[in-house]
Coordinates of C-alpha atoms in Angstrom, one line a residue:
Chain O
X1 CA -47.1 -131.8 -47.9
X2 CA -44.2 -133.9 -49.0
X3 CA -40.9 -132.2 -49.7
X4 CA -37.3 -133.1 -50.5
X5 CA -34.2 -131.0 -49.8
X6 CA -30.9 -131.9 -51.4
X7 CA -28.1 -130.1 -49.7
X8 CA -25.6 -128.8 -52.2
X9 CA -26.4 -128.3 -55.8
X10 CA -22.9 -129.3 -56.7
X11 CA -20.5 -131.7 -55.0
X12 CA -16.9 -132.3 -56.2
X13 CA -14.8 -135.3 -55.1
X14 CA -11.5 -136.8 -56.1
X15 CA -11.4 -140.1 -57.9
X16 CA -11.3 -142.9 -55.2
X17 CA -12.7 -140.7 -52.5
X18 CA -16.0 -141.2 -50.6
X19 CA -19.1 -139.9 -52.2
X20 CA -21.8 -138.5 -49.9
X21 CA -24.9 -136.8 -51.4
X22 CA -27.4 -135.5 -48.8
X23 CA -31.2 -135.8 -48.9
X24 CA -33.7 -134.8 -46.2
X25 CA -37.4 -135.3 -46.6
X26 CA -40.6 -134.3 -45.1
X27 CA -43.5 -136.7 -45.3
X28 CA -46.9 -137.0 -43.6
X29 CA -47.2 -140.6 -44.6
X30 CA -44.7 -143.5 -44.3
X31 CA -42.1 -142.5 -46.7
X32 CA -41.1 -144.4 -49.9
X33 CA -37.7 -142.9 -51.0
X34 CA -35.8 -143.1 -54.2
X35 CA -32.5 -142.0 -55.7
X36 CA -32.1 -141.5 -59.4
X37 CA -29.1 -140.7 -61.5
X38 CA -29.1 -138.7 -64.8
X39 CA -26.1 -138.9 -67.1
X40 CA -25.7 -136.0 -69.7
X41 CA -28.4 -135.9 -72.3
X42 CA -30.2 -138.9 -70.9
X43 CA -33.3 -139.5 -68.8
X44 CA -33.3 -140.5 -65.1
X45 CA -32.3 -144.0 -64.1
X46 CA -33.4 -145.6 -60.8
X47 CA -30.4 -146.2 -58.5
X48 CA -32.2 -147.6 -55.5
X49 CA -35.4 -147.4 -53.5
X50 CA -36.5 -147.6 -49.8
X51 CA -39.9 -149.1 -49.2
X52 CA -39.9 -149.8 -45.4
X53 CA -37.9 -153.0 -45.4
X54 CA -34.2 -152.8 -44.6
X55 CA -32.9 -149.3 -43.6
X56 CA -29.7 -149.8 -45.5
X57 CA -30.5 -150.1 -49.2
X58 CA -28.0 -151.2 -51.8
X59 CA -28.4 -150.0 -55.4
X60 CA -26.6 -150.3 -58.7
X61 CA -23.1 -149.2 -59.5
X62 CA -21.9 -149.6 -55.8
X63 CA -24.2 -147.0 -54.3
X64 CA -26.1 -147.4 -51.1
X65 CA -28.4 -145.2 -49.0
X66 CA -29.4 -145.4 -45.3
X67 CA -32.9 -144.4 -44.2
X68 CA -32.7 -142.6 -40.8
X69 CA -36.2 -141.8 -39.5
X70 CA -35.0 -139.8 -36.6
X71 CA -33.1 -137.5 -38.9
X72 CA -35.6 -137.7 -41.8
X73 CA -32.6 -138.4 -44.0
X74 CA -31.8 -140.7 -46.9
X75 CA -28.2 -139.9 -47.8
X76 CA -26.6 -141.6 -50.8
X77 CA -23.0 -142.9 -50.4
X78 CA -20.4 -144.8 -52.4
X79 CA -17.0 -145.7 -50.8
X80 CA -14.8 -144.9 -53.8
X81 CA -15.8 -142.5 -56.6
X82 CA -15.1 -143.3 -60.2
X83 CA -14.9 -140.9 -63.1
X84 CA -18.0 -142.6 -64.6
X85 CA -20.1 -141.5 -61.5
X86 CA -20.0 -137.9 -62.7
X87 CA -23.7 -137.1 -63.2
X88 CA -26.7 -135.4 -61.6
X89 CA -28.4 -137.2 -58.8
X90 CA -32.0 -136.7 -57.7
X91 CA -33.7 -137.8 -54.4
X92 CA -37.5 -138.3 -54.5
X93 CA -40.2 -139.1 -51.9
X94 CA -43.7 -140.5 -52.6
X95 CA -46.5 -138.0 -52.6
X96 CA -49.4 -138.0 -50.2
X97 CA -52.7 -139.5 -51.3
X98 CA -53.0 -139.8 -55.1
X99 CA -50.1 -137.5 -56.0
X100 CA -46.9 -138.4 -57.8
X101 CA -43.3 -138.6 -56.5
X102 CA -41.8 -135.3 -55.3
X103 CA -38.3 -134.7 -56.5
X104 CA -35.5 -132.7 -55.1
X105 CA -33.7 -130.1 -57.2
X106 CA -30.7 -132.4 -57.8
X107 CA -27.0 -132.5 -57.0
X108 CA -24.4 -132.5 -59.7
X109 CA -21.5 -134.7 -58.8
X110 CA -18.1 -134.0 -60.4
X111 CA -15.2 -136.4 -60.0
X112 CA -11.7 -135.0 -60.3
X113 CA -8.9 -137.2 -61.5
Chain E
X1 CA -36.7 -153.9 -68.7
X2 CA -39.2 -151.1 -69.0
X3 CA -38.8 -149.1 -72.1
X4 CA -40.1 -145.6 -72.3
X5 CA -39.6 -144.1 -75.8
X6 CA -39.8 -140.4 -76.6
X7 CA -40.3 -139.8 -80.3
X8 CA -37.6 -137.1 -80.7
X9 CA -34.3 -136.4 -78.9
X10 CA -34.0 -132.9 -80.4
X11 CA -36.7 -130.7 -81.8
X12 CA -36.6 -127.1 -83.1
X13 CA -39.9 -125.3 -83.6
X14 CA -41.0 -121.7 -84.2
X15 CA -43.0 -119.4 -81.9
X16 CA -46.7 -119.9 -82.3
X17 CA -46.5 -123.4 -83.7
X18 CA -48.5 -126.3 -82.2
X19 CA -46.0 -128.8 -81.0
X20 CA -46.6 -132.5 -80.2
X21 CA -44.3 -134.5 -78.0
X22 CA -45.0 -138.3 -78.0
X23 CA -44.2 -140.9 -75.4
X24 CA -44.8 -144.6 -75.6
X25 CA -44.2 -147.2 -72.8
X26 CA -44.1 -151.0 -73.3
X27 CA -44.8 -152.3 -69.8
X28 CA -48.5 -151.8 -69.5
X29 CA -48.1 -149.1 -66.9
X30 CA -51.1 -147.3 -65.6
X31 CA -49.4 -144.1 -64.7
X32 CA -47.7 -141.7 -67.1
X33 CA -46.1 -138.3 -66.5
X34 CA -44.6 -135.3 -68.3
X35 CA -41.9 -133.2 -66.7
X36 CA -39.8 -130.3 -67.9
X37 CA -36.3 -129.9 -66.6
X38 CA -34.5 -126.6 -66.4
X39 CA -31.1 -125.7 -64.9
X40 CA -31.4 -124.9 -61.2
X41 CA -35.1 -125.8 -61.1
X42 CA -34.9 -129.6 -61.2
X43 CA -37.9 -131.5 -62.5
X44 CA -41.3 -129.8 -62.6
X45 CA -44.4 -131.9 -63.2
X46 CA -46.6 -130.6 -66.1
X47 CA -49.3 -133.2 -66.3
X48 CA -49.9 -136.8 -65.3
X49 CA -52.4 -139.6 -66.2
X50 CA -53.4 -142.6 -64.1
X51 CA -55.6 -144.2 -66.7
X52 CA -56.7 -143.9 -70.4
X53 CA -58.4 -140.6 -71.1
X54 CA -57.7 -139.5 -67.5
X55 CA -55.4 -136.5 -66.8
X56 CA -54.4 -134.4 -63.9
X57 CA -52.6 -131.0 -63.8
X58 CA -49.2 -131.0 -62.2
X59 CA -47.4 -127.9 -60.9
X60 CA -46.9 -126.0 -64.2
X61 CA -49.7 -126.9 -66.7
X62 CA -50.2 -123.5 -68.2
X63 CA -49.5 -123.5 -71.9
X64 CA -49.7 -127.2 -72.2
X65 CA -52.3 -129.9 -72.7
X66 CA -52.1 -133.7 -72.9
X67 CA -53.8 -136.6 -74.5
X68 CA -54.0 -140.3 -73.5
X69 CA -56.1 -142.2 -76.0
X70 CA -54.3 -145.5 -75.5
X71 CA -52.7 -146.9 -72.4
X72 CA -49.2 -147.0 -73.8
X73 CA -49.1 -143.5 -75.3
X74 CA -49.1 -140.1 -73.6
X75 CA -48.8 -137.0 -75.7
X76 CA -47.8 -133.5 -74.6
X77 CA -49.1 -130.6 -76.6
X78 CA -47.9 -127.1 -76.7
X79 CA -50.9 -125.2 -78.1
X80 CA -48.9 -122.2 -79.2
X81 CA -45.2 -122.5 -78.6
X82 CA -43.4 -119.7 -76.9
X83 CA -39.7 -119.2 -76.3
X84 CA -40.1 -119.7 -72.5
X85 CA -41.0 -123.3 -73.3
X86 CA -37.5 -124.1 -74.6
X87 CA -36.5 -126.9 -72.2
X88 CA -35.7 -130.6 -71.8
X89 CA -39.0 -132.6 -71.6
X90 CA -39.0 -135.9 -69.8
X91 CA -41.7 -138.6 -70.0
X92 CA -42.0 -141.3 -67.3
X93 CA -44.3 -144.2 -66.5
X94 CA -45.0 -146.3 -63.4
X95 CA -47.3 -149.1 -62.2
X96 CA -50.5 -148.2 -60.4
X97 CA -49.9 -146.5 -57.1
X98 CA -48.0 -143.3 -56.9
X99 CA -45.4 -144.8 -54.5
X100 CA -44.1 -146.9 -57.4
X101 CA -40.8 -145.9 -58.9
X102 CA -41.0 -144.1 -62.2
X103 CA -39.2 -145.1 -65.3
X104 CA -38.0 -142.4 -67.6
X105 CA -37.4 -141.9 -71.3
X106 CA -34.3 -140.2 -72.6
X107 CA -35.9 -136.8 -73.0
X108 CA -36.7 -134.4 -75.8
X109 CA -34.6 -131.2 -75.9
X110 CA -37.0 -128.7 -77.4
X111 CA -35.9 -125.3 -78.7
X112 CA -38.5 -122.7 -79.6
X113 CA -37.1 -119.9 -81.9

């Protein structure tokens, strides 16, 4: 069965510091991987997706993620955090067969001035 | 851009009431989904639909039903609302194929008193 583990339910960084949000997955089929962001009182917005093309995927708002098959990881990074990045971030992997995406439990990012 | 519209942002209902949550998408997507989101539990899939009049149970279907009479509309029904159904409800849609990214509405925050 497909699964996603996001390490750290809460990550806190200083403004201008590197953002690193961790995602490990388990998949019995070639993985399609996604990162979503959720701002307070809003729905989820797609940040980026990996669909077996380039292993380094660039997304919106300066975020990027690297697919590492050997580590079954798809960590999200941003070189310099901004206050506006404070939100909850979800990693997701496609389901097996005819099942929907499987989401991680989310990581809340706080940015300290 | 894909637009997924949920009929209410905030809703307050009483225990035992029948509650309808409506979701409409404007991009002719085949798949539609209902999730509930609770602190610490992430997103949990309630029901999904891959075609008109078709529905499949997700991880937590108990106490809920759905209706999809038209392609663009997917309704979530709480047959007899209970206080443990107080939550944020998120609707999403995607193209055919469950590896496709999902597009989310802004959510309905439902309180059952």
